PDB file of C-alpha atoms in Angstrom:
ATOM      1  CA  UNK B   1     -35.359   3.058 -32.936  1.00 46.00           C
ATOM      2  CA  UNK B   2     -32.610   4.532 -30.838  1.00 46.00           C
ATOM      3  CA  UNK B   3     -30.795   1.996 -28.657  1.00 48.00           C
ATOM      4  CA  UNK B   4     -31.230   2.636 -24.919  1.00 49.00           C
ATOM      5  CA  UNK B   5     -28.456   4.459 -23.149  1.00 49.00           C
ATOM      6  CA  UNK B   6     -26.240   1.959 -21.418  1.00 44.00           C
ATOM      7  CA  UNK B   7     -23.959   3.126 -18.648  1.00 41.00           C
ATOM      8  CA  UNK B   8     -20.737   1.134 -18.803  1.00 44.00           C
ATOM      9  CA  UNK B   9     -20.003  -0.794 -15.617  1.00 47.00           C
ATOM     10  CA  UNK B  10     -17.550   0.757 -13.200  1.00 53.00           C
ATOM     11  CA  UNK B  11     -14.294  -1.181 -13.504  1.00 65.00           C
ATOM     12  CA  UNK B  12     -13.360  -3.255 -10.484  1.00 75.00           C
ATOM     13  CA  UNK B  13     -10.457  -1.737  -8.626  1.00 93.00           C
ATOM     14  CA  UNK B  14      -8.281  -3.876  -6.435  1.00 97.00           C
ATOM     15  CA  UNK B  15      -5.992  -3.012  -3.553  1.00 97.00           C
ATOM     16  CA  UNK B  16      -3.484  -5.402  -2.028  1.00 97.00           C
ATOM     17  CA  UNK B  17      -2.870  -4.703   1.656  1.00 97.00           C
ATOM     18  CA  UNK B  18       0.471  -5.893   3.022  1.00 95.00           C
ATOM     19  CA  UNK B  19      -0.517  -6.851   6.560  1.00 90.00           C
ATOM     20  CA  UNK B  20       1.799  -9.731   7.404  1.00 82.00           C
ATOM     21  CA  UNK B  21       4.423  -7.827   9.406  1.00 72.00           C
ATOM     22  CA  UNK B  22       5.487  -8.796  12.917  1.00 65.00           C
ATOM     23  CA  UNK B  23       4.683  -5.403  14.477  1.00 60.00           C
ATOM     24  CA  UNK B  24       7.809  -5.478  16.635  1.00 66.00           C
ATOM     25  CA  UNK B  25       7.985  -1.669  16.873  1.00 63.00           C
ATOM     26  CA  UNK B  26       4.616  -1.650  18.615  1.00 63.00           C
ATOM     27  CA  UNK B  27       6.118  -3.371  21.646  1.00 62.00           C
ATOM     28  CA  UNK B  28       3.431  -4.639  23.996  1.00 64.00           C
ATOM     29  CA  UNK B  29       0.675  -3.431  21.650  1.00 64.00           C
ATOM     30  CA  UNK B  30       1.875  -5.822  18.958  1.00 61.00           C
ATOM     31  CA  UNK B  31       2.413  -8.964  21.017  1.00 65.00           C
ATOM     32  CA  UNK B  32      -1.155 -10.185  21.081  1.00 70.00           C
ATOM     33  CA  UNK B  33      -2.597  -8.661  17.912  1.00 80.00           C
ATOM     34  CA  UNK B  34      -1.300  -7.805  14.428  1.00 88.00           C
ATOM     35  CA  UNK B  35      -0.542  -4.139  13.852  1.00 88.00           C
ATOM     36  CA  UNK B  36      -3.210  -4.084  11.132  1.00 92.00           C
ATOM     37  CA  UNK B  37      -5.723  -4.506  13.959  1.00 93.00           C
ATOM     38  CA  UNK B  38      -4.172  -2.167  16.523  1.00 92.00           C
ATOM     39  CA  UNK B  39      -6.900  -0.071  18.114  1.00 92.00           C
ATOM     40  CA  UNK B  40      -7.221   3.562  17.074  1.00 94.00           C
ATOM     41  CA  UNK B  41      -9.795   5.426  19.165  1.00 94.00           C
ATOM     42  CA  UNK B  42     -11.387   2.128  20.114  1.00 93.00           C
ATOM     43  CA  UNK B  43     -11.620   0.606  16.618  1.00 95.00           C
ATOM     44  CA  UNK B  44      -9.244  -1.776  14.828  1.00 95.00           C
ATOM     45  CA  UNK B  45      -7.167   0.266  12.411  1.00 95.00           C
ATOM     46  CA  UNK B  46      -8.024  -2.086   9.531  1.00 96.00           C
ATOM     47  CA  UNK B  47     -11.688  -1.083   9.792  1.00 97.00           C
ATOM     48  CA  UNK B  48     -10.809   2.538   9.120  1.00 96.00           C
ATOM     49  CA  UNK B  49      -8.368   1.728   6.334  1.00 96.00           C
ATOM     50  CA  UNK B  50     -10.782  -0.560   4.470  1.00 97.00           C
ATOM     51  CA  UNK B  51     -13.662   1.897   4.797  1.00 96.00           C
ATOM     52  CA  UNK B  52     -11.438   4.590   3.298  1.00 96.00           C
ATOM     53  CA  UNK B  53     -10.486   2.327   0.393  1.00 97.00           C
ATOM     54  CA  UNK B  54     -14.173   1.699  -0.319  1.00 97.00           C
ATOM     55  CA  UNK B  55     -14.897   5.448  -0.402  1.00 96.00           C
ATOM     56  CA  UNK B  56     -12.051   5.809  -2.916  1.00 96.00           C
ATOM     57  CA  UNK B  57     -13.551   3.392  -5.418  1.00 95.00           C
ATOM     58  CA  UNK B  58     -11.807   0.174  -4.398  1.00 96.00           C
ATOM     59  CA  UNK B  59     -14.149  -2.797  -4.736  1.00 96.00           C
ATOM     60  CA  UNK B  60     -11.842  -5.740  -4.033  1.00 97.00           C
ATOM     61  CA  UNK B  61      -9.117  -6.240  -1.452  1.00 97.00           C
ATOM     62  CA  UNK B  62      -6.407  -8.852  -1.064  1.00 97.00           C
ATOM     63  CA  UNK B  63      -5.021  -9.125   2.447  1.00 97.00           C
ATOM     64  CA  UNK B  64      -1.489 -10.568   2.457  1.00 95.00           C
ATOM     65  CA  UNK B  65      -1.406 -11.958   5.974  1.00 93.00           C
ATOM     66  CA  UNK B  66       1.284 -13.655   8.061  1.00 88.00           C
ATOM     67  CA  UNK B  67       1.899 -12.872  11.727  1.00 82.00           C
ATOM     68  CA  UNK B  68      -1.357 -13.563  13.632  1.00 86.00           C
ATOM     69  CA  UNK B  69      -3.096 -13.809  10.275  1.00 89.00           C
ATOM     70  CA  UNK B  70      -5.980 -15.867  11.653  1.00 92.00           C
ATOM     71  CA  UNK B  71      -6.962 -12.900  13.810  1.00 93.00           C
ATOM     72  CA  UNK B  72      -7.152 -10.708  10.694  1.00 94.00           C
ATOM     73  CA  UNK B  73      -9.329 -13.271   8.893  1.00 95.00           C
ATOM     74  CA  UNK B  74     -11.654 -13.546  11.865  1.00 96.00           C
ATOM     75  CA  UNK B  75     -11.962  -9.773  12.280  1.00 96.00           C
ATOM     76  CA  UNK B  76     -12.392  -8.742   8.631  1.00 96.00           C
ATOM     77  CA  UNK B  77     -14.237 -11.718   7.164  1.00 96.00           C
ATOM     78  CA  UNK B  78     -15.321 -11.251   3.558  1.00 96.00           C
ATOM     79  CA  UNK B  79     -15.037  -7.461   3.779  1.00 96.00           C
ATOM     80  CA  UNK B  80     -18.741  -6.761   3.242  1.00 96.00           C
ATOM     81  CA  UNK B  81     -19.145  -4.677   6.444  1.00 95.00           C
ATOM     82  CA  UNK B  82     -16.580  -2.258   5.012  1.00 95.00           C
ATOM     83  CA  UNK B  83     -18.063  -1.963   1.528  1.00 94.00           C
ATOM     84  CA  UNK B  84     -15.755  -4.262  -0.439  1.00 96.00           C
ATOM     85  CA  UNK B  85     -14.891  -7.932  -0.887  1.00 97.00           C
ATOM     86  CA  UNK B  86     -11.741  -9.457   0.607  1.00 97.00           C
ATOM     87  CA  UNK B  87      -9.681 -12.495  -0.285  1.00 97.00           C
ATOM     88  CA  UNK B  88      -6.618 -13.654   1.633  1.00 97.00           C
ATOM     89  CA  UNK B  89      -3.110 -14.713   0.685  1.00 95.00           C
ATOM     90  CA  UNK B  90      -1.233 -16.319   3.567  1.00 91.00           C
ATOM     91  CA  UNK B  91       2.510 -15.618   3.725  1.00 86.00           C
ATOM     92  CA  UNK B  92       3.077 -18.522   6.135  1.00 77.00           C
ATOM     93  CA  UNK B  93       4.548 -18.524   9.611  1.00 64.00           C
ATOM     94  CA  UNK B  94       7.302 -16.245  10.860  1.00 57.00           C
ATOM     95  CA  UNK B  95      10.064 -18.658   9.829  1.00 58.00           C
ATOM     96  CA  UNK B  96       9.046 -18.530   6.168  1.00 67.00           C
ATOM     97  CA  UNK B  97       8.418 -14.797   5.830  1.00 79.00           C
ATOM     98  CA  UNK B  98       8.604 -13.957   2.100  1.00 84.00           C
ATOM     99  CA  UNK B  99       8.981 -10.194   2.497  1.00 89.00           C
ATOM    100  CA  UNK B 100       6.689  -7.615   0.927  1.00 91.00           C
ATOM    101  CA  UNK B 101       7.699  -8.459  -2.637  1.00 93.00           C
ATOM    102  CA  UNK B 102       7.466 -12.165  -1.938  1.00 93.00           C
ATOM    103  CA  UNK B 103       3.966 -11.689  -0.533  1.00 93.00           C
ATOM    104  CA  UNK B 104       2.885 -10.092  -3.808  1.00 95.00           C
ATOM    105  CA  UNK B 105       4.519 -12.883  -5.778  1.00 95.00           C
ATOM    106  CA  UNK B 106       2.669 -15.523  -3.744  1.00 94.00           C
ATOM    107  CA  UNK B 107      -0.614 -13.681  -4.366  1.00 95.00           C
ATOM    108  CA  UNK B 108       0.209 -13.641  -8.088  1.00 96.00           C
ATOM    109  CA  UNK B 109       0.968 -17.365  -8.142  1.00 95.00           C
ATOM    110  CA  UNK B 110      -2.414 -17.982  -6.526  1.00 95.00           C
ATOM    111  CA  UNK B 111      -4.163 -16.064  -9.295  1.00 96.00           C
ATOM    112  CA  UNK B 112      -5.379 -13.305  -6.971  1.00 97.00           C
ATOM    113  CA  UNK B 113      -3.997 -10.191  -8.682  1.00 97.00           C
ATOM    114  CA  UNK B 114      -5.827  -8.073 -11.236  1.00 96.00           C
ATOM    115  CA  UNK B 115      -3.954  -6.889 -14.306  1.00 96.00           C
ATOM    116  CA  UNK B 116      -3.595  -3.535 -12.522  1.00 96.00           C
ATOM    117  CA  UNK B 117      -3.880  -3.083  -8.769  1.00 97.00           C
ATOM    118  CA  UNK B 118      -2.765  -0.764  -6.008  1.00 97.00           C
ATOM    119  CA  UNK B 119      -0.681  -1.889  -3.066  1.00 97.00           C
ATOM    120  CA  UNK B 120      -0.291  -0.288   0.351  1.00 95.00           C
ATOM    121  CA  UNK B 121       0.911  -1.204   3.807  1.00 94.00           C
ATOM    122  CA  UNK B 122      -1.489  -2.362   6.488  1.00 93.00           C
ATOM    123  CA  UNK B 123      -0.328   0.313   8.941  1.00 93.00           C
ATOM    124  CA  UNK B 124      -0.588   3.371   6.634  1.00 94.00           C
ATOM    125  CA  UNK B 125      -3.177   6.126   6.991  1.00 95.00           C
ATOM    126  CA  UNK B 126      -3.125   8.156   3.804  1.00 96.00           C
ATOM    127  CA  UNK B 127      -4.619  11.482   2.792  1.00 95.00           C
ATOM    128  CA  UNK B 128      -4.817  11.533  -0.979  1.00 95.00           C
ATOM    129  CA  UNK B 129      -7.340  11.183  -3.770  1.00 96.00           C
ATOM    130  CA  UNK B 130      -6.926   7.540  -4.733  1.00 96.00           C
ATOM    131  CA  UNK B 131      -9.078   7.985  -7.835  1.00 95.00           C
ATOM    132  CA  UNK B 132      -6.668  10.645  -9.061  1.00 96.00           C
ATOM    133  CA  UNK B 133      -3.756   8.247  -8.496  1.00 96.00           C
ATOM    134  CA  UNK B 134      -5.542   5.590 -10.574  1.00 96.00           C
ATOM    135  CA  UNK B 135      -6.188   8.101 -13.371  1.00 95.00           C
ATOM    136  CA  UNK B 136      -2.552   9.189 -13.324  1.00 95.00           C
ATOM    137  CA  UNK B 137      -1.466   5.542 -13.536  1.00 95.00           C
ATOM    138  CA  UNK B 138      -3.819   4.945 -16.460  1.00 93.00           C
ATOM    139  CA  UNK B 139      -2.426   7.950 -18.303  1.00 93.00           C
ATOM    140  CA  UNK B 140       1.276   7.614 -17.502  1.00 90.00           C
ATOM    141  CA  UNK B 141       2.103   4.731 -19.814  1.00 89.00           C
ATOM    142  CA  UNK B 142       4.358   3.316 -17.075  1.00 95.00           C
ATOM    143  CA  UNK B 143       3.748  -0.115 -15.531  1.00 97.00           C
ATOM    144  CA  UNK B 144       4.175   1.375 -12.038  1.00 97.00           C
ATOM    145  CA  UNK B 145       3.048   4.656 -10.514  1.00 97.00           C
ATOM    146  CA  UNK B 146       4.291   5.549  -7.042  1.00 96.00           C
ATOM    147  CA  UNK B 147       2.702   8.184  -4.818  1.00 97.00           C
ATOM    148  CA  UNK B 148       5.356  10.488  -3.349  1.00 95.00           C
ATOM    149  CA  UNK B 149       5.382  13.610  -1.201  1.00 94.00           C
ATOM    150  CA  UNK B 150       7.783  16.535  -0.983  1.00 92.00           C
ATOM    151  CA  UNK B 151      10.150  15.912   1.919  1.00 88.00           C
ATOM    152  CA  UNK B 152      12.382  18.968   1.826  1.00 84.00           C
ATOM    153  CA  UNK B 153      11.233  19.856   5.320  1.00 80.00           C
ATOM    154  CA  UNK B 154      13.108  16.755   6.446  1.00 70.00           C
ATOM    155  CA  UNK B 155      10.241  14.932   8.165  1.00 70.00           C
ATOM    156  CA  UNK B 156      12.104  11.727   7.353  1.00 78.00           C
ATOM    157  CA  UNK B 157      15.163  10.858   5.249  1.00 84.00           C
ATOM    158  CA  UNK B 158      14.316  11.220   1.555  1.00 87.00           C
ATOM    159  CA  UNK B 159      14.437   8.307  -0.878  1.00 91.00           C
ATOM    160  CA  UNK B 160      13.044   9.660  -4.168  1.00 93.00           C
ATOM    161  CA  UNK B 161      14.511  11.830  -6.920  1.00 91.00           C
ATOM    162  CA  UNK B 162      12.030  13.289  -9.400  1.00 90.00           C
ATOM    163  CA  UNK B 163      12.943  13.812 -13.045  1.00 80.00           C
ATOM    164  CA  UNK B 164      10.279  14.858 -15.545  1.00 73.00           C
ATOM    165  CA  UNK B 165       7.716  12.045 -15.665  1.00 81.00           C
ATOM    166  CA  UNK B 166       9.852   9.351 -14.021  1.00 83.00           C
ATOM    167  CA  UNK B 167      11.545   8.927 -10.671  1.00 91.00           C
ATOM    168  CA  UNK B 168      14.482   7.241  -9.039  1.00 92.00           C
ATOM    169  CA  UNK B 169      13.834   5.380  -5.838  1.00 93.00           C
ATOM    170  CA  UNK B 170      16.452   4.306  -3.323  1.00 88.00           C
ATOM    171  CA  UNK B 171      15.895   1.771  -0.578  1.00 77.00           C
ATOM    172  CA  UNK B 172      18.617   3.559   1.426  1.00 70.00           C
ATOM    173  CA  UNK B 173      17.102   6.955   2.397  1.00 58.00           C
ATOM    174  CA  UNK B 174      19.262  10.076   2.640  1.00 55.00           C
ATOM    175  CA  UNK B 175      18.764  12.985   5.022  1.00 51.00           C
ATOM    176  CA  UNK B 176      17.494  16.063   3.195  1.00 47.00           C
ATOM    177  CA  UNK B 177      20.152  18.676   2.553  1.00 46.00           C
ATOM    178  CA  UNK B 178      23.023  16.208   2.762  1.00 49.00           C
ATOM    179  CA  UNK B 179      24.304  16.979  -0.725  1.00 49.00           C
ATOM    180  CA  UNK B 180      21.610  14.956  -2.454  1.00 64.00           C
ATOM    181  CA  UNK B 181      19.025  15.659  -5.113  1.00 81.00           C
ATOM    182  CA  UNK B 182      16.553  13.417  -3.320  1.00 86.00           C
ATOM    183  CA  UNK B 183      13.702  15.755  -2.433  1.00 88.00           C
ATOM    184  CA  UNK B 184      10.742  13.386  -1.926  1.00 91.00           C
ATOM    185  CA  UNK B 185       9.751  10.301   0.007  1.00 92.00           C
ATOM    186  CA  UNK B 186       7.461   7.492  -1.032  1.00 93.00           C
ATOM    187  CA  UNK B 187       3.919   7.890   0.290  1.00 94.00           C
ATOM    188  CA  UNK B 188       3.234   4.229   0.916  1.00 93.00           C
ATOM    189  CA  UNK B 189       0.917   3.409  -1.993  1.00 97.00           C
ATOM    190  CA  UNK B 190       1.545   2.525  -5.636  1.00 97.00           C
ATOM    191  CA  UNK B 191      -0.375   1.246  -8.639  1.00 97.00           C
ATOM    192  CA  UNK B 192       1.331  -1.717 -10.308  1.00 97.00           C
ATOM    193  CA  UNK B 193       0.867  -3.804 -13.417  1.00 97.00           C
ATOM    194  CA  UNK B 194       0.738  -7.518 -12.675  1.00 96.00           C
ATOM    195  CA  UNK B 195       3.427  -8.241 -15.263  1.00 97.00           C
ATOM    196  CA  UNK B 196       5.985  -6.538 -13.023  1.00 97.00           C
ATOM    197  CA  UNK B 197       5.244  -9.049 -10.279  1.00 96.00           C
ATOM    198  CA  UNK B 198       5.309 -11.925 -12.746  1.00 96.00           C
ATOM    199  CA  UNK B 199       8.782 -10.758 -13.772  1.00 94.00           C
ATOM    200  CA  UNK B 200      10.031 -11.320 -10.215  1.00 92.00           C
ATOM    201  CA  UNK B 201       9.238 -15.025 -10.345  1.00 91.00           C
ATOM    202  CA  UNK B 202      12.406 -17.111 -10.676  1.00 89.00           C
ATOM    203  CA  UNK B 203      10.657 -20.331  -9.709  1.00 86.00           C
ATOM    204  CA  UNK B 204      11.914 -20.328  -6.124  1.00 84.00           C
ATOM    205  CA  UNK B 205       9.476 -22.347  -4.047  1.00 82.00           C
ATOM    206  CA  UNK B 206       9.705 -20.039  -1.024  1.00 78.00           C
ATOM    207  CA  UNK B 207      10.538 -16.568  -2.391  1.00 82.00           C
ATOM    208  CA  UNK B 208      12.098 -13.890  -0.197  1.00 87.00           C
ATOM    209  CA  UNK B 209      11.792 -10.480  -1.834  1.00 90.00           C
ATOM    210  CA  UNK B 210      11.462  -6.907  -0.656  1.00 92.00           C
ATOM    211  CA  UNK B 211       9.115  -4.675  -2.659  1.00 94.00           C
ATOM    212  CA  UNK B 212      11.462  -1.748  -2.002  1.00 93.00           C
ATOM    213  CA  UNK B 213      14.292  -3.574  -3.795  1.00 93.00           C
ATOM    214  CA  UNK B 214      12.015  -4.272  -6.752  1.00 95.00           C
ATOM    215  CA  UNK B 215      10.856  -0.644  -6.881  1.00 95.00           C
ATOM    216  CA  UNK B 216      14.443   0.586  -6.869  1.00 94.00           C
ATOM    217  CA  UNK B 217      15.328  -1.741  -9.748  1.00 94.00           C
ATOM    218  CA  UNK B 218      12.230  -0.810 -11.753  1.00 96.00           C
ATOM    219  CA  UNK B 219      12.939   2.884 -11.294  1.00 94.00           C
ATOM    220  CA  UNK B 220      16.423   2.558 -12.821  1.00 93.00           C
ATOM    221  CA  UNK B 221      14.696   1.192 -15.942  1.00 94.00           C
ATOM    222  CA  UNK B 222      12.306   4.181 -16.089  1.00 93.00           C
ATOM    223  CA  UNK B 223       9.328   1.957 -15.295  1.00 96.00           C
ATOM    224  CA  UNK B 224       7.990   4.023 -12.372  1.00 96.00           C
ATOM    225  CA  UNK B 225       6.027   7.251 -12.795  1.00 95.00           C
ATOM    226  CA  UNK B 226       5.444   9.657  -9.885  1.00 95.00           C
ATOM    227  CA  UNK B 227       2.196  10.949  -8.435  1.00 95.00           C
ATOM    228  CA  UNK B 228       2.533  13.800  -5.945  1.00 95.00           C
ATOM    229  CA  UNK B 229       0.496  13.745  -2.755  1.00 95.00           C
ATOM    230  CA  UNK B 230       0.278  16.937  -0.712  1.00 93.00           C
ATOM    231  CA  UNK B 231      -1.000  16.019   2.744  1.00 93.00           C
ATOM    232  CA  UNK B 232       1.106  14.139   5.305  1.00 91.00           C
ATOM    233  CA  UNK B 233       0.519  10.474   6.050  1.00 92.00           C
ATOM    234  CA  UNK B 234       0.460   8.665   9.366  1.00 92.00           C
ATOM    235  CA  UNK B 235       1.502   5.153  10.357  1.00 91.00           C
ATOM    236  CA  UNK B 236       0.351   2.992  13.247  1.00 91.00           C
ATOM    237  CA  UNK B 237       3.514   0.896  13.332  1.00 86.00           C
ATOM    238  CA  UNK B 238       4.642   2.445  16.633  1.00 88.00           C
ATOM    239  CA  UNK B 239       2.832   3.598  19.803  1.00 88.00           C
ATOM    240  CA  UNK B 240       3.851   7.163  18.917  1.00 92.00           C
ATOM    241  CA  UNK B 241       2.306   6.782  15.471  1.00 91.00           C
ATOM    242  CA  UNK B 242      -0.951   5.546  16.979  1.00 91.00           C
ATOM    243  CA  UNK B 243      -1.017   8.546  19.315  1.00 92.00           C
ATOM    244  CA  UNK B 244      -0.383  10.994  16.431  1.00 92.00           C
ATOM    245  CA  UNK B 245      -3.197   9.528  14.361  1.00 93.00           C
ATOM    246  CA  UNK B 246      -5.611   9.555  17.272  1.00 93.00           C
ATOM    247  CA  UNK B 247      -4.809  13.214  17.910  1.00 94.00           C
ATOM    248  CA  UNK B 248      -5.380  14.040  14.235  1.00 93.00           C
ATOM    249  CA  UNK B 249      -8.718  12.232  14.162  1.00 93.00           C
ATOM    250  CA  UNK B 250      -9.861  13.913  17.370  1.00 92.00           C
ATOM    251  CA  UNK B 251      -8.936  17.258  15.835  1.00 91.00           C
ATOM    252  CA  UNK B 252     -11.226  16.511  12.908  1.00 83.00           C
ATOM    253  CA  UNK B 253      -8.595  15.733  10.290  1.00 62.00           C
ATOM    254  CA  UNK B 254      -8.550  12.587   8.112  1.00 62.00           C
TER     255      UNK B 254
END
């Protein structure tokens, strides 16, 4: 007798959303609500971001919250309305801000991180195939894969140099054409292996780490592979960014 065909279960995919920032660039918009919840065409931005993650195969989210974090908990709940499940890692109050790297380390210490997960910022609106990024990360052999985009048009100062299947990342961006071989900019999302975060842990009770510093250090050790995105991203970290995204959505573009 032939055994019945068994479809293997779809692996759980996790995304950590860094949503603990103060939102100071939003001015009045950010005083009473976290930027993760700033309204875009009448809906909290987080709703749109989480729904997109669910369409891209993400099943579990970790929200690293801080500033006005209770509002994020109350608004997003367990994540089920958006098609995924959410857990929370609280960075603490403004006086104990751990930074983006520290937020990941706290989530790791709490046992919340999968062996492999993606991480993005709570104000980023991306236009890429996240499944393709995951596949590239699985096939690269590197413990980190960073999405990047060509920046030779000078949209913003560049911070990435590409070389074969690895990259160099600099926290200090350089204006394109200023005698630099930096041609790309990070796209705001990466796939990481948990062991990289574990390696940041020096036992400090209240860590203060920037993910950008860690990425720069990892890249010098050839631990970061690139994945090229081709469509521009938007951010809702400023009133101008909110207006640009709203215009794009009204025009019918993701």
